[in-house]
Amino acid sequence: MLGLMQQRELLISSFLDYAEAYHPRVEVVSRLRDGTLHRIGWGGIADRARRLAQALQRLGIRRGARVATLAWNTHRHLELFFGVTGSGIVLHTVNPRLFPEQLRYIIDHAENGVVFFDVEFAGLVADLAPHLPTVHTYVALGVRDELPDLALPNLLAYEDLLAAEDGDFAWPMFDENSASSLCYTSGTTGNPKGVLYSHRSTVLHTFSLMAVDTMAISARETLLPCAPLFHVNCWGIPYAAAGTGAKLVLPGSRLDGESLWELLRDEGVTFAAAVPTVWLTLFAWMERQADLNPGALKLRRVLSGGTAVPRVVIDTLRDRFGATLLQAWGMTELSPLGTVGNLLPRHDALDEEARTALRLKQGRTIYGIELRVVDEAGRPLPRDGTSVGLIQARGPWVLSGYFKGDGGQAVDADGWFGTGDVGTLDADGFLTITDRAKDVVKSGGEWISSIELENLAVGHPAVQEAAVIAARHARWQERPLLLVTCKEGRSVTKAELLAFLAPKVAKWWLPDDVICVDAMPHTATGKVQKARLRSEYADWLERG
Amino acid sequence: MLGLMQQRELLISSFLDYAEAYHPRVEVVSRLRDGTLHRIGWGGIADRARRLAQALQRLGIRRGARVATLAWNTHRHLELFFGVTGSGIVLHTVNPRLFPEQLRYIIDHAENGVVFFDVEFAGLVADLAPHLPTVHTYVALGVRDELPDLALPNLLAYEDLLAAEDGDFAWPMFDENSASSLCYTSGTTGNPKGVLYSHRSTVLHTFSLMAVDTMAISARETLLPCAPLFHVNCWGIPYAAAGTGAKLVLPGSRLDGESLWELLRDEGVTFAAAVPTVWLTLFAWMERQADLNPGALKLRRVLSGGTAVPRVVIDTLRDRFGATLLQAWGMTELSPLGTVGNLLPRHDALDEEARTALRLKQGRTIYGIELRVVDEAGRPLPRDGTSVGLIQARGPWVLSGYFKGDGGQAVDADGWFGTGDVGTLDADGFLTITDRAKDVVKSGGEWISSIELENLAVGHPAVQEAAVIAARHARWQERPLLLVTCKEGRSVTKAELLAFLAPKVAKWWLPDDVICVDAMPHTATGKVQKARLRSEYADWLERG
C-alpha cells in the first residue's frame, strides 16, 4: 500500500526558488579579478540564473547535455550552479589546476559542447581549444570588453547572453533522478573518473548540510567557502546557502591572508570552509601585522576537510578567533560529506585536551551515510576506535557507478563503496583516517600507516616534506621506506631521523631506510605522487 | 540522462538504525501510569522494536495492513512508531479523546485488525470492542499481570509478545513511497478524514526537523514532546529524535504542572513541544510554589502550535525561563510542519517589542513547503503581510488525497492543498492566521476575522469563552454575531461588550448582536463547535 503524499520531485531549482521568495535581498558578495567586491542579492542571482537558462535554450543545449566551467568562486559561477542544473542540463565543474592532458581527457570524456570560463583562464582555454573536438562554443564569464583577443570558435560573452534575455522563465519539473552535475576525481594514477550527481542526491545531501549535527547552515550564517566551486560542488555549500537564504561570500581566486582577513572582517563571516593551508597562510600573514584582533571577528565555525588538520590550526582558531574547527571527511564519490566533527553533549565534560583529541579525528558519521570498517577480505571489523581497516560507505548521496562505467565497478553487490581510505571508526561514529589503502605498508600481515610516519617525520626541524612508501622485502613482504626533502640550508642523516622517530613509534614501524631527495613529485592538486615514488623505489631494499 | 547515485530507499527504519549504532545509551525516559520514570537507551528501544516486528510477523500481520494504537507518550508507544512502520505495516495512531462514535468510525474505516492500547484505556476498549468488527486482536501495552479482567477477543500482553522473540531481525527494504502511518483529522463537521503518510514523506519531513531554521533537533538536545504521540506523529519529533540520537523525555499522560516541572528540572530538558495550555497550567502551578528558579533550568526553546500563543506565554518563557518560544503552524495534512517562527539575523536589531510581535505570528515558511495566499477565486494575493486570503500549501510532505478518497479531492490540479486557514503571508514568509475559512464573516465582500473578535471579547473581565459566527444579513450578506459565556458569578450586557470592543476594532467589524449563553458546545478535542452554533443562530438577525 502506497502512502497518499505528493510526489514532488526533489530538484535543485527549489533552493533558488526559496532564496528568491524569502531572502531576495540577502547578499552574495564576490571578489572580482581586480580585487573589488561585487554585490548582488539572491533575487538578482535568481533573475540572472533564469536568463542563463533562457540563453542555454537559445544556444540549443538540451537536457542531459554536459556544459563545462573553468572558473573561480564568483557570482557568475554560482549562477551557473543554478541556471544550468535548473534547466536539466548537467554542470561539469572542471578543476583548472589539472594538467593540460587531464583537462583534455575529461572535457572530451564528458563530451562538453560549451565551456564557460573566467577571463583569467583565457590563455589556458586558447591553448586547449585545438585539442577539444567536442566543444563548439566558448563563453567568457564577463562583458565583451574584458575579453582578450582570442582565436576561439564561437566565442561569446556571458553578460551579452544574459542581457539578451528577459528572465521570464519558470524552472521545469523533471525526474529527480536526472543528472545534475559532474565532477571528476583527480586520482594519482589512471584517468580521472567522473561522478554524476542527481538532483535527488544533491537535495538530500543539502538537507543534511542544514542539519545541526552536520554543517548547520542556516539563514543566520554568513558563509565563506574557500573550497573552490569546482571541488565537489564546493562541498554542497552553494545549494545549502540558497536553500536557507544565507549570506554568501565568494573569495574569487584570492586566498591570500590579507584578502581573507578583509572578507572575514568586513562581511561578518560566521562560517568558513577551507583546507588547513588557507588558515596557515592567514596566520602567517597575521603575524606580520600589528593590532589585529581576531577575537572581534564574527567567525564562529570553520569547516575543514580533504586532509588532516594540524593541531596548530585548531588551537589558533579556538584561542585567538574564538572559533571552533570542525573536521569533515568525504570525497567526490560521497557528494562529498560523510562525517563532521561535532562533539556530543557528554564531551562537554571533557577537558580541552581531550576535546581537541576528538577534533583531530576526521569527524563523526552523519545520519544518511552508513560507514563501516572491513578487513582485506571484506569482513566487517568492530567500531572500537582501534581496529584498522578499509573504510566503506553507502547511502543516497554515494555514487552507484562512475560516468560511462570508466573506472571499473564502484560499489559491491550490497551497495558498499570502497573509499580507498584506511582507518578506524569508534563507537560514537568518529572516523580516524590512518592512510590511503594503496599507500599503507603491509609488513608481515600488519599495517603500518604511511601518513602517521610522514606526520612524525615532518616534525623534525630539518625536514621540509616526507613521503613513506612500501618497499618490497624478502621476509616481511613490505617494509616502510622514508623519503624526505630538507628545508633550505638544512640537512639530516638517516641515523638522526631514525633516532628522532624511535621514541615515537613501535619498533617494527621504524623505516628500513631513509633517502634524502632534492624534490618530491607532485600531482596537479599538490599531493605527493606516491605512485611515481613507488615505481622508482619499490625495489630499493632488494637492490642490496 | 540519469545521475549515477545510489537508489537507497528513504525508510523510517534508518532513523532507528542510526540511533542504535551511534547513540545506544542515550536515554528515552518515560513517565509511567504510576508516576515512576522508566529508562531505556536507544539500543534497547531498537532491540524491542525488532522483537515487536517479529511478533507482528508471528501474528500474521502483512505489509500495508493498518494497526491501531490508543496510547499516551511512553517508550512502548515509541517502539510501535518504529517496530510497526519498520516492518512495512501502517501505524494508525488513534486519538483516545475522540467521541466513541468517531473512534468506531475511524477504526472501522482504517480496517484495523490489531489494536494496541494503554492499560488506562482498557475500559474504553472494552466498550468499543463489540462495535469493531475488523479487530481480531487486542494487545495491552504492559505485562499480563497489569491487565484488568476484560472480555476482549484474543487479548494479548505486549510484554509477553516481546519476551517470546529474540530480536534477531533486520529491517526490510521496500519502496520508500509505501504507507508508513495514518492519522485522521478531527474536523468539526463530517466524518474524520485519513491522511496516509509514506516513508519518503516522513524521512523528508524529519530532515526538515533537523534543520537549524526549522526545529533544529540534534544530538545536543533533550526533547520533551508534550504533544501526544497520536497527534500527527507527535509533530515528527520521535523520528527526528532517533535520527539524531537526541535524549527523549516522554511525559505519559501527566501534563500537570508538578509532573512537568520535575521532568524539566531532573532530565535537563532543553527543548519542549506543547500547546499553550500546558504552559499556562505549569505557570499556574509555579505561582503556588515557593523558591522555584526556572532560570536555572536548561530549557532554551519551546515549540508551540495548533493554536495562537498568548503573549503571556512568550513573555514568561523569555523573562523567567530564559527560553525562546517558537510558534509553528501546520496540520495533519502537512505531516504537520509548514512554518516555524525562527527570526532572521536582521531581526536582532529590533527591540524586544518588535521581536515579540514577530513571535506572535504563526511562524516563518520553511524550505520544502510552498505556501501562498489566494482569494476566493484562487488568484494568488501578494505576500505583503496585509492581503488576507486562503492559505494553500504544496510540497513533498503534503498529502495528495485522503485515505480511500473519503473526504473529497484534497488538492487542485497544480498540487495546491487548501488548508482551510485564512490569513496573510509577509515578504519574509511569516504567516499570520486570522481565521478558519468556514468561520470567517463575509460582510459586503470584506472579511471579518472571527478569531480576532473572539480574542478581544475574552479580554473582557466577565467573559469566560467567546465565539463569533456569521449570521445572515439582508444587506451585507453576513454580519458577525458574538456569543459569550460568563465567568462564575459574573455577567455582562450587550452594550457593555460593544463599548469594550468599539475602541479596538474598525466600526464595521463590531458584532450586530451579542448573546449570552449558559454553555458552549465543544468537540472531543475541546474546540468550540461553531458548526452547531451556526445551525442554531445563522438566522438570528433575520428573526426580527
mmCIF file of N, CA and C in Angstrom, chain A residues 1-8 10 14-15 18 21-23 66 176-179 196 200-201 210-213 218-220 243 335 343-345 348 365 367 370 383 394-402 411 415 427-429, chain B residues 1-8 10 14-15 18 21-22 66 176-179 196 200-201 210-213 216 218-220 243 335 343-345 348 365 367 370 383 394-402 411 415 427-429:
data_model
loop_
_atom_site.group_PDB
_atom_site.id
_atom_site.type_symbol
_atom_site.label_atom_id
_atom_site.label_comp_id
_atom_site.label_asym_id
_atom_site.label_seq_id
_atom_site.Cartn_x
_atom_site.Cartn_y
_atom_site.Cartn_z
ATOM 1 N N MET A 1 0.843 -1.204 0.000
ATOM 2 C CA MET A 1 0.000 0.000 0.000
ATOM 3 C C MET A 1 0.877 1.253 0.000
ATOM 4 N N LEU A 2 0.668 2.106 -0.972
ATOM 5 C CA LEU A 2 1.457 3.340 -1.047
ATOM 6 C C LEU A 2 0.813 4.448 -0.217
ATOM 7 N N GLY A 3 1.640 5.334 0.314
ATOM 8 C CA GLY A 3 1.122 6.492 1.023
ATOM 9 C C GLY A 3 0.424 7.427 0.052
ATOM 10 N N LEU A 4 -0.310 8.375 0.610
ATOM 11 C CA LEU A 4 -1.028 9.328 -0.249
ATOM 12 C C LEU A 4 -0.441 10.715 -0.031
ATOM 13 N N MET A 5 0.850 10.834 -0.360
ATOM 14 C CA MET A 5 1.554 12.106 -0.207
ATOM 15 C C MET A 5 2.006 12.583 -1.590
ATOM 16 N N GLN A 6 2.275 13.880 -1.701
ATOM 17 C CA GLN A 6 2.601 14.442 -3.003
ATOM 18 C C GLN A 6 3.941 13.919 -3.520
ATOM 19 N N GLN A 7 3.959 13.561 -4.785
ATOM 20 C CA GLN A 7 5.192 13.101 -5.420
ATOM 21 C C GLN A 7 5.915 14.295 -6.038
ATOM 22 N N ARG A 8 6.291 15.255 -5.194
ATOM 23 C CA ARG A 8 7.052 16.401 -5.707
ATOM 24 C C ARG A 8 8.483 15.937 -5.977
ATOM 25 N N LEU A 10 12.377 16.173 -6.151
ATOM 26 C CA LEU A 10 13.387 16.917 -5.393
ATOM 27 C C LEU A 10 14.370 17.514 -6.398
ATOM 28 N N SER A 14 14.526 24.196 -6.498
ATOM 29 C CA SER A 14 13.729 24.556 -5.314
ATOM 30 C C SER A 14 14.537 25.406 -4.333
ATOM 31 N N PHE A 15 15.859 25.233 -4.310
ATOM 32 C CA PHE A 15 16.686 26.040 -3.405
ATOM 33 C C PHE A 15 16.665 27.507 -3.832
ATOM 34 N N TYR A 18 13.392 29.186 -3.205
ATOM 35 C CA TYR A 18 13.240 29.552 -1.803
ATOM 36 C C TYR A 18 14.006 30.840 -1.498
ATOM 37 N N ALA A 21 12.266 33.823 -3.065
ATOM 38 C CA ALA A 21 10.982 34.173 -2.456
ATOM 39 C C ALA A 21 11.161 34.854 -1.101
ATOM 40 N N TYR A 22 12.066 34.344 -0.288
ATOM 41 C CA TYR A 22 12.102 34.788 1.103
ATOM 42 C C TYR A 22 13.355 35.561 1.499
ATOM 43 N N HIS A 23 14.395 35.485 0.675
ATOM 44 C CA HIS A 23 15.656 36.171 1.016
ATOM 45 C C HIS A 23 16.221 36.925 -0.184
ATOM 46 N N ARG A 66 26.162 18.046 -21.113
ATOM 47 C CA ARG A 66 27.081 18.498 -20.075
ATOM 48 C C ARG A 66 27.775 19.762 -20.540
ATOM 49 N N GLU A 176 13.524 13.558 -10.547
ATOM 50 C CA GLU A 176 14.548 13.940 -9.574
ATOM 51 C C GLU A 176 15.823 13.103 -9.696
ATOM 52 N N ASN A 177 15.738 11.982 -10.368
ATOM 53 C CA ASN A 177 16.946 11.165 -10.562
ATOM 54 C C ASN A 177 17.784 11.628 -11.751
ATOM 55 N N SER A 178 17.329 12.682 -12.432
ATOM 56 C CA SER A 178 18.101 13.223 -13.549
ATOM 57 C C SER A 178 19.463 13.705 -13.064
ATOM 58 N N ALA A 179 20.447 13.592 -13.944
ATOM 59 C CA ALA A 179 21.795 14.060 -13.615
ATOM 60 C C ALA A 179 21.783 15.573 -13.436
ATOM 61 N N LEU A 196 28.634 11.366 -11.362
ATOM 62 C CA LEU A 196 27.486 12.057 -11.940
ATOM 63 C C LEU A 196 26.377 12.170 -10.891
ATOM 64 N N ARG A 200 18.149 14.469 -6.993
ATOM 65 C CA ARG A 200 17.750 13.838 -5.728
ATOM 66 C C ARG A 200 18.918 13.734 -4.758
ATOM 67 N N SER A 201 20.047 13.224 -5.222
ATOM 68 C CA SER A 201 21.188 13.060 -4.306
ATOM 69 C C SER A 201 21.641 14.416 -3.787
ATOM 70 N N MET A 210 22.028 21.274 6.183
ATOM 71 C CA MET A 210 21.243 22.192 7.014
ATOM 72 C C MET A 210 21.078 21.649 8.439
ATOM 73 N N ALA A 211 21.371 20.365 8.634
ATOM 74 C CA ALA A 211 21.149 19.741 9.938
ATOM 75 C C ALA A 211 22.162 20.244 10.962
ATOM 76 N N VAL A 212 21.696 20.420 12.183
ATOM 77 C CA VAL A 212 22.552 20.921 13.262
ATOM 78 C C VAL A 212 23.793 20.056 13.435
ATOM 79 N N ASP A 213 23.614 18.740 13.375
ATOM 80 C CA ASP A 213 24.736 17.832 13.641
ATOM 81 C C ASP A 213 25.683 17.707 12.450
ATOM 82 N N SER A 218 22.360 27.824 7.989
ATOM 83 C CA SER A 218 21.039 28.408 8.227
ATOM 84 C C SER A 218 21.006 29.851 7.757
ATOM 85 N N ALA A 219 19.822 30.437 7.826
ATOM 86 C CA ALA A 219 19.635 31.842 7.457
ATOM 87 C C ALA A 219 20.444 32.775 8.345
ATOM 88 N N ARG A 220 20.904 32.276 9.484
ATOM 89 C CA ARG A 220 21.644 33.128 10.421
ATOM 90 C C ARG A 220 23.121 33.237 10.066
ATOM 91 N N GLY A 243 19.178 27.331 -0.176
ATOM 92 C CA GLY A 243 18.061 26.664 0.487
ATOM 93 C C GLY A 243 17.759 27.207 1.866
ATOM 94 N N SER A 335 29.620 13.098 -2.500
ATOM 95 C CA SER A 335 28.867 14.356 -2.725
ATOM 96 C C SER A 335 29.269 15.628 -1.987
ATOM 97 N N LEU A 343 30.970 17.603 18.378
ATOM 98 C CA LEU A 343 31.075 16.812 19.601
ATOM 99 C C LEU A 343 29.681 16.537 20.167
ATOM 100 N N LEU A 344 29.639 15.600 21.098
ATOM 101 C CA LEU A 344 28.378 15.197 21.716
ATOM 102 C C LEU A 344 28.234 15.870 23.078
ATOM 103 N N PRO A 345 27.004 15.902 23.622
ATOM 104 C CA PRO A 345 26.799 16.570 24.909
ATOM 105 C C PRO A 345 27.737 16.051 26.002
ATOM 106 N N ASP A 348 31.121 17.647 26.622
ATOM 107 C CA ASP A 348 31.231 18.934 27.315
ATOM 108 C C ASP A 348 32.021 18.794 28.615
ATOM 109 N N THR A 365 30.302 10.268 12.020
ATOM 110 C CA THR A 365 29.389 9.805 10.973
ATOM 111 C C THR A 365 28.045 10.528 11.055
ATOM 112 N N TYR A 367 23.954 11.230 9.940
ATOM 113 C CA TYR A 367 22.763 10.480 9.512
ATOM 114 C C TYR A 367 22.648 10.576 7.994
ATOM 115 N N GLU A 370 25.994 5.536 5.733
ATOM 116 C CA GLU A 370 26.463 4.402 6.522
ATOM 117 C C GLU A 370 27.947 4.225 6.255
ATOM 118 N N ARG A 383 33.680 -1.440 15.487
ATOM 119 C CA ARG A 383 33.814 0.019 15.591
ATOM 120 C C ARG A 383 34.327 0.319 16.991
ATOM 121 N N ARG A 394 27.988 3.906 2.176
ATOM 122 C CA ARG A 394 26.757 3.594 1.461
ATOM 123 C C ARG A 394 25.722 4.655 1.801
ATOM 124 N N GLY A 395 24.871 5.016 0.872
ATOM 125 C CA GLY A 395 23.825 5.989 1.187
ATOM 126 C C GLY A 395 23.317 6.690 -0.047
ATOM 127 N N PRO A 396 22.248 7.478 0.131
ATOM 128 C CA PRO A 396 21.579 8.077 -1.027
ATOM 129 C C PRO A 396 22.373 9.185 -1.706
ATOM 130 N N TRP A 397 23.501 9.620 -1.106
ATOM 131 C CA TRP A 397 24.339 10.567 -1.841
ATOM 132 C C TRP A 397 25.742 9.985 -2.095
ATOM 133 N N VAL A 398 25.788 8.646 -2.166
ATOM 134 C CA VAL A 398 27.010 7.944 -2.572
ATOM 135 C C VAL A 398 26.792 7.459 -4.010
ATOM 136 N N LEU A 399 27.839 7.498 -4.807
ATOM 137 C CA LEU A 399 27.690 7.079 -6.213
ATOM 138 C C LEU A 399 27.310 5.609 -6.323
ATOM 139 N N SER A 400 26.723 5.264 -7.456
ATOM 140 C CA SER A 400 26.463 3.847 -7.752
ATOM 141 C C SER A 400 27.449 3.341 -8.796
ATOM 142 N N GLY A 401 28.016 4.243 -9.586
ATOM 143 C CA GLY A 401 28.999 3.847 -10.592
ATOM 144 C C GLY A 401 29.627 5.093 -11.180
ATOM 145 N N TYR A 402 30.766 4.921 -11.853
ATOM 146 C CA TYR A 402 31.425 6.076 -12.479
ATOM 147 C C TYR A 402 30.810 6.349 -13.848
ATOM 148 N N VAL A 411 30.820 0.027 -6.666
ATOM 149 C CA VAL A 411 30.250 -0.493 -5.413
ATOM 150 C C VAL A 411 30.058 -2.000 -5.521
ATOM 151 N N GLY A 415 25.970 -2.558 -2.280
ATOM 152 C CA GLY A 415 25.971 -1.105 -2.391
ATOM 153 C C GLY A 415 27.125 -0.422 -1.678
ATOM 154 N N ALA A 427 32.933 3.919 18.594
ATOM 155 C CA ALA A 427 31.539 3.627 18.921
ATOM 156 C C ALA A 427 30.614 4.811 18.649
ATOM 157 N N ASP A 428 31.138 6.029 18.768
ATOM 158 C CA ASP A 428 30.327 7.212 18.516
ATOM 159 C C ASP A 428 30.223 7.548 17.025
ATOM 160 N N GLY A 429 30.979 6.829 16.213
ATOM 161 C CA GLY A 429 30.975 7.116 14.781
ATOM 162 C C GLY A 429 32.107 8.025 14.335
ATOM 163 N N MET B 1 19.150 12.120 -19.122
ATOM 164 C CA MET B 1 20.266 11.370 -18.538
ATOM 165 C C MET B 1 20.117 11.309 -17.017
ATOM 166 N N LEU B 2 20.127 10.114 -16.471
ATOM 167 C CA LEU B 2 20.002 9.953 -15.029
ATOM 168 C C LEU B 2 21.370 10.030 -14.351
ATOM 169 N N GLY B 3 21.370 10.530 -13.140
ATOM 170 C CA GLY B 3 22.598 10.540 -12.356
ATOM 171 C C GLY B 3 23.001 9.118 -12.002
ATOM 172 N N LEU B 4 24.211 8.980 -11.522
ATOM 173 C CA LEU B 4 24.698 7.642 -11.160
ATOM 174 C C LEU B 4 24.934 7.601 -9.653
ATOM 175 N N MET B 5 23.830 7.819 -8.911
ATOM 176 C CA MET B 5 23.906 7.807 -7.459
ATOM 177 C C MET B 5 23.040 6.656 -6.932
ATOM 178 N N GLN B 6 23.309 6.242 -5.700
ATOM 179 C CA GLN B 6 22.616 5.077 -5.158
ATOM 180 C C GLN B 6 21.127 5.346 -4.947
ATOM 181 N N GLN B 7 20.319 4.385 -5.367
ATOM 182 C CA GLN B 7 18.872 4.491 -5.168
ATOM 183 C C GLN B 7 18.492 3.868 -3.829
ATOM 184 N N ARG B 8 19.028 4.425 -2.742
ATOM 185 C CA ARG B 8 18.653 3.921 -1.423
ATOM 186 C C ARG B 8 17.256 4.423 -1.107
ATOM 187 N N LEU B 10 14.309 5.776 1.099
ATOM 188 C CA LEU B 10 14.235 6.576 2.321
ATOM 189 C C LEU B 10 13.215 5.923 3.249
ATOM 190 N N SER B 14 15.760 3.686 9.021
ATOM 191 C CA SER B 14 17.118 4.257 9.013
ATOM 192 C C SER B 14 17.360 5.136 10.241
ATOM 193 N N PHE B 15 16.310 5.762 10.761
ATOM 194 C CA PHE B 15 16.481 6.599 11.965
ATOM 195 C C PHE B 15 16.866 5.741 13.163
ATOM 196 N N TYR B 18 20.336 4.392 12.964
ATOM 197 C CA TYR B 18 21.321 5.410 13.315
ATOM 198 C C TYR B 18 21.429 5.554 14.837
ATOM 199 N N ALA B 21 23.132 2.528 16.348
ATOM 200 C CA ALA B 21 24.553 2.400 16.034
ATOM 201 C C ALA B 21 25.398 3.388 16.831
ATOM 202 N N TYR B 22 24.939 4.622 16.922
ATOM 203 C CA TYR B 22 25.815 5.681 17.443
ATOM 204 C C TYR B 22 25.388 6.268 18.782
ATOM 205 N N ARG B 66 -3.075 -1.996 8.534
ATOM 206 C CA ARG B 66 -3.046 -0.885 9.476
ATOM 207 C C ARG B 66 -3.299 -1.419 10.884
ATOM 208 N N GLU B 176 10.117 3.358 -0.922
ATOM 209 C CA GLU B 176 10.003 4.470 0.020
ATOM 210 C C GLU B 176 8.642 5.159 -0.042
ATOM 211 N N ASN B 177 7.888 4.909 -1.107
ATOM 212 C CA ASN B 177 6.554 5.511 -1.198
ATOM 213 C C ASN B 177 5.492 4.690 -0.466
ATOM 214 N N SER B 178 5.915 3.577 0.146
ATOM 215 C CA SER B 178 4.975 2.766 0.913
ATOM 216 C C SER B 178 4.400 3.572 2.072
ATOM 217 N N ALA B 179 3.144 3.257 2.389
ATOM 218 C CA ALA B 179 2.488 3.935 3.508
ATOM 219 C C ALA B 179 3.190 3.579 4.813
ATOM 220 N N LEU B 196 -2.599 9.513 4.932
ATOM 221 C CA LEU B 196 -1.743 8.333 4.878
ATOM 222 C C LEU B 196 -0.327 8.750 4.487
ATOM 223 N N ARG B 200 8.826 7.968 2.547
ATOM 224 C CA ARG B 200 9.533 9.080 1.901
ATOM 225 C C ARG B 200 9.112 10.423 2.506
ATOM 226 N N SER B 201 7.822 10.651 2.619
ATOM 227 C CA SER B 201 7.363 11.950 3.142
ATOM 228 C C SER B 201 7.829 12.130 4.582
ATOM 229 N N MET B 210 15.470 18.513 11.467
ATOM 230 C CA MET B 210 16.867 18.602 11.914
ATOM 231 C C MET B 210 17.505 19.920 11.482
ATOM 232 N N ALA B 211 16.879 20.639 10.560
ATOM 233 C CA ALA B 211 17.469 21.870 10.023
ATOM 234 C C ALA B 211 17.432 22.981 11.065
ATOM 235 N N VAL B 212 18.479 23.779 11.077
ATOM 236 C CA VAL B 212 18.592 24.871 12.047
ATOM 237 C C VAL B 212 17.384 25.807 11.955
ATOM 238 N N ASP B 213 16.959 26.123 10.742
ATOM 239 C CA ASP B 213 15.885 27.102 10.571
ATOM 240 C C ASP B 213 14.500 26.521 10.847
ATOM 241 N N ALA B 216 15.584 22.410 14.450
ATOM 242 C CA ALA B 216 16.978 22.315 14.912
ATOM 243 C C ALA B 216 17.170 21.200 15.930
ATOM 244 N N SER B 218 18.807 18.025 17.369
ATOM 245 C CA SER B 218 20.165 17.488 17.206
ATOM 246 C C SER B 218 20.526 16.601 18.385
ATOM 247 N N ALA B 219 21.709 15.988 18.272
ATOM 248 C CA ALA B 219 22.228 15.130 19.343
ATOM 249 C C ALA B 219 22.444 15.916 20.632
ATOM 250 N N ARG B 220 22.487 17.227 20.549
ATOM 251 C CA ARG B 220 22.751 18.049 21.727
ATOM 252 C C ARG B 220 21.496 18.309 22.560
ATOM 253 N N GLY B 243 16.789 9.944 14.623
ATOM 254 C CA GLY B 243 17.697 10.281 13.529
ATOM 255 C C GLY B 243 18.874 11.153 13.948
ATOM 256 N N SER B 335 1.926 16.897 7.673
ATOM 257 C CA SER B 335 2.899 15.974 8.342
ATOM 258 C C SER B 335 3.472 16.338 9.702
ATOM 259 N N LEU B 343 13.538 33.738 13.991
ATOM 260 C CA LEU B 343 13.762 35.085 13.475
ATOM 261 C C LEU B 343 14.995 35.097 12.575
ATOM 262 N N LEU B 344 15.127 36.183 11.829
ATOM 263 C CA LEU B 344 16.238 36.336 10.885
ATOM 264 C C LEU B 344 17.330 37.221 11.499
ATOM 265 N N PRO B 345 18.542 37.158 10.947
ATOM 266 C CA PRO B 345 19.639 37.956 11.527
ATOM 267 C C PRO B 345 19.276 39.439 11.654
ATOM 268 N N ASP B 348 17.699 40.816 14.807
ATOM 269 C CA ASP B 348 18.493 41.020 16.025
ATOM 270 C C ASP B 348 18.515 42.494 16.412
ATOM 271 N N THR B 365 7.780 30.472 6.853
ATOM 272 C CA THR B 365 7.737 29.365 5.899
ATOM 273 C C THR B 365 9.085 28.648 5.834
ATOM 274 N N TYR B 367 11.889 25.808 4.240
ATOM 275 C CA TYR B 367 12.259 25.214 2.951
ATOM 276 C C TYR B 367 11.596 23.838 2.841
ATOM 277 N N GLU B 370 5.866 24.935 0.059
ATOM 278 C CA GLU B 370 5.463 26.175 -0.604
ATOM 279 C C GLU B 370 4.127 26.609 -0.008
ATOM 280 N N ARG B 383 2.285 38.671 -1.087
ATOM 281 C CA ARG B 383 2.816 38.326 0.237
ATOM 282 C C ARG B 383 3.288 39.618 0.886
ATOM 283 N N ARG B 394 1.876 23.258 -0.595
ATOM 284 C CA ARG B 394 2.306 22.252 -1.558
ATOM 285 C C ARG B 394 3.696 21.769 -1.153
ATOM 286 N N GLY B 395 3.994 20.522 -1.381
ATOM 287 C CA GLY B 395 5.340 20.044 -1.050
ATOM 288 C C GLY B 395 5.370 18.551 -0.828
ATOM 289 N N PRO B 396 6.592 18.002 -0.693
ATOM 290 C CA PRO B 396 6.742 16.540 -0.620
ATOM 291 C C PRO B 396 6.246 15.918 0.675
ATOM 292 N N TRP B 397 5.883 16.751 1.680
ATOM 293 C CA TRP B 397 5.249 16.148 2.860
ATOM 294 C C TRP B 397 3.828 16.694 3.066
ATOM 295 N N VAL B 398 3.217 17.090 1.941
ATOM 296 C CA VAL B 398 1.796 17.468 1.929
ATOM 297 C C VAL B 398 1.025 16.318 1.281
ATOM 298 N N LEU B 399 -0.177 16.053 1.793
ATOM 299 C CA LEU B 399 -0.958 14.932 1.238
ATOM 300 C C LEU B 399 -1.324 15.170 -0.226
ATOM 301 N N SER B 400 -1.601 14.086 -0.934
ATOM 302 C CA SER B 400 -2.123 14.193 -2.295
ATOM 303 C C SER B 400 -3.620 13.883 -2.308
ATOM 304 N N GLY B 401 -4.102 13.130 -1.325
ATOM 305 C CA GLY B 401 -5.520 12.804 -1.236
ATOM 306 C C GLY B 401 -5.787 12.140 0.098
ATOM 307 N N TYR B 402 -7.080 12.097 0.495
ATOM 308 C CA TYR B 402 -7.423 11.447 1.761
ATOM 309 C C TYR B 402 -7.550 9.947 1.561
ATOM 310 N N VAL B 411 -6.398 18.141 -3.217
ATOM 311 C CA VAL B 411 -5.536 19.145 -3.843
ATOM 312 C C VAL B 411 -6.043 19.467 -5.250
ATOM 313 N N GLY B 415 -1.520 20.762 -7.544
ATOM 314 C CA GLY B 415 -0.983 20.192 -6.312
ATOM 315 C C GLY B 415 -1.209 21.038 -5.075
ATOM 316 N N ALA B 427 6.602 39.246 3.371
ATOM 317 C CA ALA B 427 7.710 39.061 2.419
ATOM 318 C C ALA B 427 8.746 38.063 2.924
ATOM 319 N N ASP B 428 8.908 37.968 4.245
ATOM 320 C CA ASP B 428 9.873 37.031 4.814
ATOM 321 C C ASP B 428 9.318 35.614 4.918
ATOM 322 N N GLY B 429 8.019 35.460 4.620
ATOM 323 C CA GLY B 429 7.412 34.143 4.741
ATOM 324 C C GLY B 429 6.699 33.924 6.063
#
